[in-house]
mmCIF file of N, CA and C in Angstrom:
data_model
loop_
_atom_site.group_PDB
_atom_site.id
_atom_site.type_symbol
_atom_site.label_atom_id
_atom_site.label_comp_id
_atom_site.label_asym_id
_atom_site.label_seq_id
_atom_site.Cartn_x
_atom_site.Cartn_y
_atom_site.Cartn_z
ATOM 1 N N UNK A 1 54.241 30.524 3.605
ATOM 2 C CA UNK A 1 53.265 31.388 3.739
ATOM 3 C C UNK A 1 53.444 32.643 2.982
ATOM 4 N N UNK A 2 54.645 33.122 2.818
ATOM 5 C CA UNK A 2 54.892 34.367 1.992
ATOM 6 C C UNK A 2 54.657 34.078 0.615
ATOM 7 N N UNK A 3 55.033 32.828 0.019
ATOM 8 C CA UNK A 3 54.718 32.497 -1.213
ATOM 9 C C UNK A 3 53.177 32.491 -1.648
ATOM 10 N N UNK A 4 52.403 32.264 -0.561
ATOM 11 C CA UNK A 4 50.922 32.231 -0.777
ATOM 12 C C UNK A 4 50.326 33.783 -0.814
ATOM 13 N N UNK A 5 51.151 34.489 -0.013
ATOM 14 C CA UNK A 5 50.727 36.115 0.110
ATOM 15 C C UNK A 5 51.099 36.713 -1.296
ATOM 16 N N UNK A 6 52.266 36.296 -2.011
ATOM 17 C CA UNK A 6 52.889 36.784 -3.073
ATOM 18 C C UNK A 6 51.857 36.466 -4.248
ATOM 19 N N UNK A 7 51.537 35.226 -4.475
ATOM 20 C CA UNK A 7 50.550 34.525 -5.548
ATOM 21 C C UNK A 7 49.362 35.386 -5.179
ATOM 22 N N UNK A 8 48.822 35.453 -4.146
ATOM 23 C CA UNK A 8 47.734 36.382 -4.103
ATOM 24 C C UNK A 8 47.749 37.731 -4.426
ATOM 25 N N UNK A 9 48.990 38.315 -4.145
ATOM 26 C CA UNK A 9 49.090 39.751 -4.399
ATOM 27 C C UNK A 9 49.388 39.855 -5.952
ATOM 28 N N UNK A 10 49.983 38.915 -6.593
ATOM 29 C CA UNK A 10 50.100 38.987 -8.086
ATOM 30 C C UNK A 10 48.904 38.776 -8.804
ATOM 31 N N UNK A 11 48.160 38.108 -7.934
ATOM 32 C CA UNK A 11 46.601 37.760 -8.725
ATOM 33 C C UNK A 11 45.780 38.855 -8.701
ATOM 34 N N UNK A 12 45.847 39.571 -7.630
ATOM 35 C CA UNK A 12 45.036 40.761 -7.444
ATOM 36 C C UNK A 12 45.531 41.885 -8.355
ATOM 37 N N UNK A 13 46.956 42.094 -8.434
ATOM 38 C CA UNK A 13 47.471 43.035 -9.377
ATOM 39 C C UNK A 13 46.920 42.893 -10.870
ATOM 40 N N UNK A 14 47.197 41.468 -11.173
ATOM 41 C CA UNK A 14 46.634 41.013 -12.454
ATOM 42 C C UNK A 14 45.281 41.534 -12.839
ATOM 43 N N UNK A 15 44.261 41.313 -11.748
ATOM 44 C CA UNK A 15 42.983 41.630 -11.947
ATOM 45 C C UNK A 15 42.715 43.108 -11.933
ATOM 46 N N UNK A 16 43.561 43.838 -11.250
ATOM 47 C CA UNK A 16 43.364 45.346 -11.070
ATOM 48 C C UNK A 16 43.751 45.899 -12.450
ATOM 49 N N UNK A 17 44.812 45.299 -12.932
ATOM 50 C CA UNK A 17 45.228 45.779 -14.137
ATOM 51 C C UNK A 17 44.304 45.460 -15.230
ATOM 52 N N UNK A 18 43.615 44.393 -15.230
ATOM 53 C CA UNK A 18 42.632 44.339 -16.276
ATOM 54 C C UNK A 18 41.283 44.994 -16.333
ATOM 55 N N UNK A 19 40.913 45.457 -14.982
ATOM 56 C CA UNK A 19 39.808 46.187 -14.658
ATOM 57 C C UNK A 19 40.229 47.617 -15.130
ATOM 58 N N UNK A 20 41.479 48.092 -14.690
ATOM 59 C CA UNK A 20 41.861 49.461 -15.203
ATOM 60 C C UNK A 20 41.877 49.667 -16.707
ATOM 61 N N UNK A 21 42.294 48.574 -17.374
ATOM 62 C CA UNK A 21 42.612 48.654 -18.766
ATOM 63 C C UNK A 21 41.268 48.546 -19.352
ATOM 64 N N UNK A 22 40.274 47.868 -18.928
ATOM 65 C CA UNK A 22 38.977 48.080 -19.501
ATOM 66 C C UNK A 22 38.320 49.196 -19.229
ATOM 67 N N UNK A 23 38.482 49.912 -18.149
ATOM 68 C CA UNK A 23 37.963 51.202 -17.957
ATOM 69 C C UNK A 23 38.575 52.314 -18.829
ATOM 70 N N UNK A 24 39.927 52.057 -19.270
ATOM 71 C CA UNK A 24 40.474 53.107 -19.817
ATOM 72 C C UNK A 24 40.028 52.917 -21.327
ATOM 73 N N UNK A 25 39.720 51.723 -21.804
ATOM 74 C CA UNK A 25 39.320 51.456 -23.288
ATOM 75 C C UNK A 25 37.992 51.967 -23.382
ATOM 76 N N UNK A 26 37.079 51.739 -22.416
ATOM 77 C CA UNK A 26 35.880 52.324 -22.283
ATOM 78 C C UNK A 26 35.812 53.571 -22.217
ATOM 79 N N UNK A 27 36.604 54.400 -21.705
ATOM 80 C CA UNK A 27 36.688 55.887 -21.241
ATOM 81 C C UNK A 27 37.152 56.191 -23.075
ATOM 82 N N UNK A 28 38.142 55.675 -23.639
ATOM 83 C CA UNK A 28 38.399 56.104 -24.933
ATOM 84 C C UNK A 28 37.311 56.013 -26.097
ATOM 85 N N UNK A 29 36.568 54.937 -25.907
ATOM 86 C CA UNK A 29 35.363 54.613 -26.628
ATOM 87 C C UNK A 29 34.270 55.800 -26.537
ATOM 88 N N UNK A 30 34.102 56.075 -25.226
ATOM 89 C CA UNK A 30 33.100 57.053 -24.827
ATOM 90 C C UNK A 30 33.607 58.584 -25.419
ATOM 91 N N UNK A 31 34.798 58.843 -25.213
ATOM 92 C CA UNK A 31 35.326 60.020 -26.187
ATOM 93 C C UNK A 31 35.138 60.178 -27.779
ATOM 94 N N UNK A 32 35.305 58.825 -28.103
ATOM 95 C CA UNK A 32 34.885 58.743 -29.681
ATOM 96 C C UNK A 32 33.542 59.020 -29.801
ATOM 97 N N UNK A 33 32.628 58.432 -29.012
ATOM 98 C CA UNK A 33 31.220 58.728 -29.183
ATOM 99 C C UNK A 33 30.912 60.253 -29.150
ATOM 100 N N UNK A 34 31.438 61.012 -28.079
ATOM 101 C CA UNK A 34 31.373 62.286 -27.855
ATOM 102 C C UNK A 34 31.969 63.082 -29.313
ATOM 103 N N UNK A 35 32.916 62.711 -29.705
ATOM 104 C CA UNK A 35 33.356 63.447 -30.836
ATOM 105 C C UNK A 35 32.781 63.123 -32.025
ATOM 106 N N UNK A 36 32.397 61.957 -32.370
ATOM 107 C CA UNK A 36 32.025 61.491 -33.654
ATOM 108 C C UNK A 36 30.636 61.159 -33.838
ATOM 109 N N UNK A 37 29.876 60.842 -32.605
ATOM 110 C CA UNK A 37 28.571 60.226 -32.731
ATOM 111 C C UNK A 37 28.590 58.653 -32.458
ATOM 112 N N UNK A 38 27.832 58.159 -31.949
ATOM 113 C CA UNK A 38 27.796 56.675 -31.743
ATOM 114 C C UNK A 38 27.777 55.644 -32.952
ATOM 115 N N UNK A 39 27.199 55.923 -34.007
ATOM 116 C CA UNK A 39 27.247 55.286 -35.263
ATOM 117 C C UNK A 39 28.748 55.405 -35.948
ATOM 118 N N UNK A 40 29.135 56.492 -35.855
ATOM 119 C CA UNK A 40 30.544 56.606 -36.696
ATOM 120 C C UNK A 40 31.561 55.990 -35.642
ATOM 121 N N UNK A 41 31.494 56.104 -34.328
ATOM 122 C CA UNK A 41 32.619 55.634 -33.292
ATOM 123 C C UNK A 41 32.574 54.024 -33.350
ATOM 124 N N UNK A 42 31.275 53.522 -33.656
ATOM 125 C CA UNK A 42 31.202 52.143 -33.909
ATOM 126 C C UNK A 42 31.832 51.660 -35.221
ATOM 127 N N UNK A 43 31.579 52.387 -36.240
ATOM 128 C CA UNK A 43 32.052 52.080 -37.507
ATOM 129 C C UNK A 43 33.783 52.100 -37.518
ATOM 130 N N UNK A 44 34.297 53.073 -36.763
ATOM 131 C CA UNK A 44 35.695 53.265 -36.692
ATOM 132 C C UNK A 44 36.143 52.123 -35.937
ATOM 133 N N UNK A 45 35.669 51.714 -34.860
ATOM 134 C CA UNK A 45 35.982 50.628 -34.030
ATOM 135 C C UNK A 45 35.753 49.127 -34.714
ATOM 136 N N UNK A 46 34.941 49.171 -35.930
ATOM 137 C CA UNK A 46 34.691 47.852 -36.546
ATOM 138 C C UNK A 46 35.889 47.009 -36.786
ATOM 139 N N UNK A 47 36.935 47.633 -37.532
ATOM 140 C CA UNK A 47 37.940 46.685 -38.069
ATOM 141 C C UNK A 47 38.828 45.977 -36.864
ATOM 142 N N UNK A 48 38.802 46.655 -35.619
ATOM 143 C CA UNK A 48 39.342 46.125 -34.534
ATOM 144 C C UNK A 48 38.538 45.173 -34.165
ATOM 145 N N UNK A 49 37.175 45.360 -33.994
ATOM 146 C CA UNK A 49 36.330 44.189 -33.471
ATOM 147 C C UNK A 49 36.309 43.118 -34.404
ATOM 148 N N UNK A 50 36.495 43.281 -35.804
ATOM 149 C CA UNK A 50 36.571 42.116 -36.607
ATOM 150 C C UNK A 50 38.004 41.350 -36.387
ATOM 151 N N UNK A 51 38.979 41.987 -36.129
ATOM 152 C CA UNK A 51 40.409 41.172 -35.713
ATOM 153 C C UNK A 51 40.430 40.528 -34.565
ATOM 154 N N UNK A 52 39.573 40.899 -33.800
ATOM 155 C CA UNK A 52 39.414 40.227 -32.410
ATOM 156 C C UNK A 52 38.136 39.061 -32.502
ATOM 157 N N UNK A 53 37.535 38.834 -33.669
ATOM 158 C CA UNK A 53 36.460 38.036 -33.984
ATOM 159 C C UNK A 53 35.244 38.300 -33.346
ATOM 160 N N UNK A 54 35.106 39.627 -33.173
ATOM 161 C CA UNK A 54 33.815 40.305 -32.764
ATOM 162 C C UNK A 54 32.987 41.119 -33.703
ATOM 163 N N UNK A 55 31.911 41.379 -33.531
ATOM 164 C CA UNK A 55 30.916 42.154 -34.344
ATOM 165 C C UNK A 55 30.571 43.517 -33.717
ATOM 166 N N UNK A 56 29.879 44.343 -34.253
ATOM 167 C CA UNK A 56 29.331 45.457 -33.778
ATOM 168 C C UNK A 56 28.262 45.189 -32.741
ATOM 169 N N UNK A 57 27.492 44.010 -33.223
ATOM 170 C CA UNK A 57 26.459 43.580 -32.270
ATOM 171 C C UNK A 57 26.968 43.098 -30.908
ATOM 172 N N UNK A 58 27.884 42.230 -30.989
ATOM 173 C CA UNK A 58 28.371 41.789 -29.792
ATOM 174 C C UNK A 58 29.185 42.681 -28.966
ATOM 175 N N UNK A 59 29.651 43.742 -29.532
ATOM 176 C CA UNK A 59 30.177 44.931 -28.694
ATOM 177 C C UNK A 59 29.154 45.676 -27.962
ATOM 178 N N UNK A 60 27.964 45.903 -28.759
ATOM 179 C CA UNK A 60 27.040 46.505 -28.279
ATOM 180 C C UNK A 60 26.260 45.703 -26.869
ATOM 181 N N UNK A 61 26.286 44.413 -27.147
ATOM 182 C CA UNK A 61 25.801 43.784 -26.149
ATOM 183 C C UNK A 61 26.734 43.700 -24.889
ATOM 184 N N UNK A 62 28.058 43.679 -25.054
ATOM 185 C CA UNK A 62 28.877 43.646 -24.120
ATOM 186 C C UNK A 62 28.761 45.075 -23.251
ATOM 187 N N UNK A 63 28.677 46.172 -23.799
ATOM 188 C CA UNK A 63 28.359 47.756 -23.605
ATOM 189 C C UNK A 63 27.061 47.554 -22.606
ATOM 190 N N UNK A 64 26.083 46.923 -23.117
ATOM 191 C CA UNK A 64 24.845 46.972 -22.424
ATOM 192 C C UNK A 64 24.748 46.058 -21.121
ATOM 193 N N UNK A 65 25.497 45.033 -21.004
ATOM 194 C CA UNK A 65 25.373 44.138 -20.001
ATOM 195 C C UNK A 65 26.456 44.682 -18.968
ATOM 196 N N UNK A 66 27.710 45.311 -19.345
ATOM 197 C CA UNK A 66 28.391 46.054 -18.617
ATOM 198 C C UNK A 66 27.971 47.017 -17.515
ATOM 199 N N UNK A 67 27.007 47.865 -18.313
ATOM 200 C CA UNK A 67 26.172 48.938 -17.734
ATOM 201 C C UNK A 67 25.204 48.404 -16.655
ATOM 202 N N UNK A 68 24.685 47.348 -16.925
ATOM 203 C CA UNK A 68 23.696 46.771 -16.128
ATOM 204 C C UNK A 68 24.500 46.110 -14.894
ATOM 205 N N UNK A 69 25.729 45.451 -15.046
ATOM 206 C CA UNK A 69 26.221 45.057 -14.086
ATOM 207 C C UNK A 69 26.790 46.349 -13.006
ATOM 208 N N UNK A 70 27.188 47.300 -13.622
ATOM 209 C CA UNK A 70 27.663 48.524 -13.017
ATOM 210 C C UNK A 70 26.516 49.218 -12.144
ATOM 211 N N UNK A 71 25.268 48.846 -12.653
ATOM 212 C CA UNK A 71 24.293 49.809 -11.900
ATOM 213 C C UNK A 71 23.544 48.862 -11.116
ATOM 214 N N UNK A 72 24.108 47.527 -11.070
ATOM 215 C CA UNK A 72 23.234 46.440 -10.076
ATOM 216 C C UNK A 72 22.051 45.996 -10.594
ATOM 217 N N UNK A 73 21.756 45.998 -11.930
ATOM 218 C CA UNK A 73 20.510 45.518 -12.502
ATOM 219 C C UNK A 73 20.804 44.038 -12.543
ATOM 220 N N UNK A 74 22.140 43.671 -12.966
ATOM 221 C CA UNK A 74 22.458 42.483 -12.911
ATOM 222 C C UNK A 74 23.652 42.333 -11.900
ATOM 223 N N UNK A 75 23.457 41.332 -10.889
ATOM 224 C CA UNK A 75 24.323 41.186 -9.829
ATOM 225 C C UNK A 75 24.659 39.802 -9.486
ATOM 226 N N UNK A 76 25.741 39.223 -9.942
ATOM 227 C CA UNK A 76 26.184 37.792 -9.441
ATOM 228 C C UNK A 76 26.373 37.759 -8.058
ATOM 229 N N UNK A 77 26.968 38.672 -7.546
ATOM 230 C CA UNK A 77 27.297 38.722 -6.073
ATOM 231 C C UNK A 77 25.851 38.588 -5.509
ATOM 232 N N UNK A 78 24.881 39.175 -5.541
ATOM 233 C CA UNK A 78 23.659 39.311 -4.907
ATOM 234 C C UNK A 78 23.187 37.760 -5.016
ATOM 235 N N UNK A 79 23.330 37.166 -6.322
ATOM 236 C CA UNK A 79 22.516 35.906 -6.371
ATOM 237 C C UNK A 79 23.450 34.986 -5.765
ATOM 238 N N UNK A 80 24.665 35.043 -5.667
ATOM 239 C CA UNK A 80 25.708 34.285 -4.829
ATOM 240 C C UNK A 80 25.355 34.242 -3.360
ATOM 241 N N UNK A 81 24.934 35.392 -2.925
ATOM 242 C CA UNK A 81 24.784 35.392 -1.437
ATOM 243 C C UNK A 81 23.413 35.147 -1.006
ATOM 244 N N UNK A 82 22.403 35.210 -1.988
ATOM 245 C CA UNK A 82 20.984 34.687 -1.818
ATOM 246 C C UNK A 82 21.206 32.955 -1.921
ATOM 247 N N UNK A 83 22.008 32.503 -2.868
ATOM 248 C CA UNK A 83 21.982 31.070 -3.176
ATOM 249 C C UNK A 83 22.589 30.508 -1.606
ATOM 250 N N UNK A 84 23.712 31.339 -1.204
ATOM 251 C CA UNK A 84 24.396 30.601 -0.106
ATOM 252 C C UNK A 84 23.386 30.634 1.034
ATOM 253 N N UNK A 85 22.641 31.762 1.490
ATOM 254 C CA UNK A 85 21.617 31.898 2.346
ATOM 255 C C UNK A 85 20.691 30.677 2.427
ATOM 256 N N UNK A 86 19.823 30.529 1.297
ATOM 257 C CA UNK A 86 19.159 29.304 0.765
ATOM 258 C C UNK A 86 19.667 28.096 1.091
ATOM 259 N N UNK A 87 20.824 27.900 0.696
ATOM 260 C CA UNK A 87 21.632 26.710 1.060
ATOM 261 C C UNK A 87 21.741 26.431 2.416
ATOM 262 N N UNK A 88 22.198 27.600 3.333
ATOM 263 C CA UNK A 88 22.168 27.540 4.667
ATOM 264 C C UNK A 88 21.020 26.980 5.208
ATOM 265 N N UNK A 89 19.902 27.781 4.755
ATOM 266 C CA UNK A 89 18.660 27.512 5.558
ATOM 267 C C UNK A 89 18.286 25.990 5.259
ATOM 268 N N UNK A 90 18.362 25.401 4.234
ATOM 269 C CA UNK A 90 18.104 24.277 3.734
ATOM 270 C C UNK A 90 18.893 23.100 4.868
ATOM 271 N N UNK A 91 20.203 23.277 4.650
ATOM 272 C CA UNK A 91 21.058 22.528 5.620
ATOM 273 C C UNK A 91 20.587 22.528 6.964
ATOM 274 N N UNK A 92 20.472 23.826 7.436
ATOM 275 C CA UNK A 92 20.200 23.929 8.872
ATOM 276 C C UNK A 92 18.847 23.327 9.319
ATOM 277 N N UNK A 93 17.910 23.245 8.383
ATOM 278 C CA UNK A 93 16.646 22.506 8.511
ATOM 279 C C UNK A 93 16.966 20.992 8.514
ATOM 280 N N UNK A 94 17.944 20.647 7.957
ATOM 281 C CA UNK A 94 18.317 19.135 7.753
ATOM 282 C C UNK A 94 19.253 18.769 9.065
ATOM 283 N N UNK A 95 19.458 19.777 9.972
ATOM 284 C CA UNK A 95 20.295 19.311 10.936
ATOM 285 C C UNK A 95 21.761 19.703 10.989
ATOM 286 N N UNK A 96 22.174 20.420 10.028
ATOM 287 C CA UNK A 96 23.726 20.818 9.905
ATOM 288 C C UNK A 96 23.772 22.196 10.571
ATOM 289 N N UNK A 97 24.919 22.406 11.165
ATOM 290 C CA UNK A 97 25.286 23.639 11.715
ATOM 291 C C UNK A 97 26.484 24.184 10.984
ATOM 292 N N UNK A 98 26.478 25.511 11.046
ATOM 293 C CA UNK A 98 27.538 26.376 10.205
ATOM 294 C C UNK A 98 28.063 27.522 11.178
ATOM 295 N N UNK A 99 29.228 27.767 11.102
ATOM 296 C CA UNK A 99 29.971 28.946 11.694
ATOM 297 C C UNK A 99 29.813 30.031 10.849
ATOM 298 N N UNK A 100 29.900 31.363 11.174
ATOM 299 C CA UNK A 100 29.860 32.431 10.363
ATOM 300 C C UNK A 100 31.120 32.577 9.461
ATOM 301 N N UNK A 101 32.258 32.095 10.025
ATOM 302 C CA UNK A 101 33.500 31.921 9.210
ATOM 303 C C UNK A 101 33.408 31.143 8.039
ATOM 304 N N UNK A 102 32.583 29.945 8.061
ATOM 305 C CA UNK A 102 32.706 29.079 6.998
ATOM 306 C C UNK A 102 31.634 29.272 6.012
ATOM 307 N N UNK A 103 30.693 30.454 5.889
ATOM 308 C CA UNK A 103 29.602 30.487 5.159
ATOM 309 C C UNK A 103 29.999 31.001 3.987
ATOM 310 N N UNK A 104 30.942 31.781 3.842
ATOM 311 C CA UNK A 104 31.288 32.488 2.622
ATOM 312 C C UNK A 104 31.768 31.578 1.567
ATOM 313 N N UNK A 105 32.460 30.388 1.894
ATOM 314 C CA UNK A 105 33.180 29.544 0.915
ATOM 315 C C UNK A 105 31.955 28.429 0.384
ATOM 316 N N UNK A 106 31.020 28.586 0.444
ATOM 317 C CA UNK A 106 29.839 27.581 -0.143
ATOM 318 C C UNK A 106 29.825 27.869 -1.589
#
């Protein structure tokens, strides 16, 4: 049991480190924009993007999508919940029963 908790804790820490690291990097990029302007900041970042196999365009796409996820314009969680509810309605209509505890794992 404790191994399972340890594994989950490690996975959570790893996920949080990734999220925090991404936030830190985006903050640094935003500081570059404020200091140099958007075009210059992107030009400064371009060699790093190339080394990672990315382009200025792919980075702009990432920023645009990230912002839409953060503001809720794109919500995988909302879509997942809607899909679960729709599946539950269909299955209930077919005679299946669900407990509230088991509906989140669909």
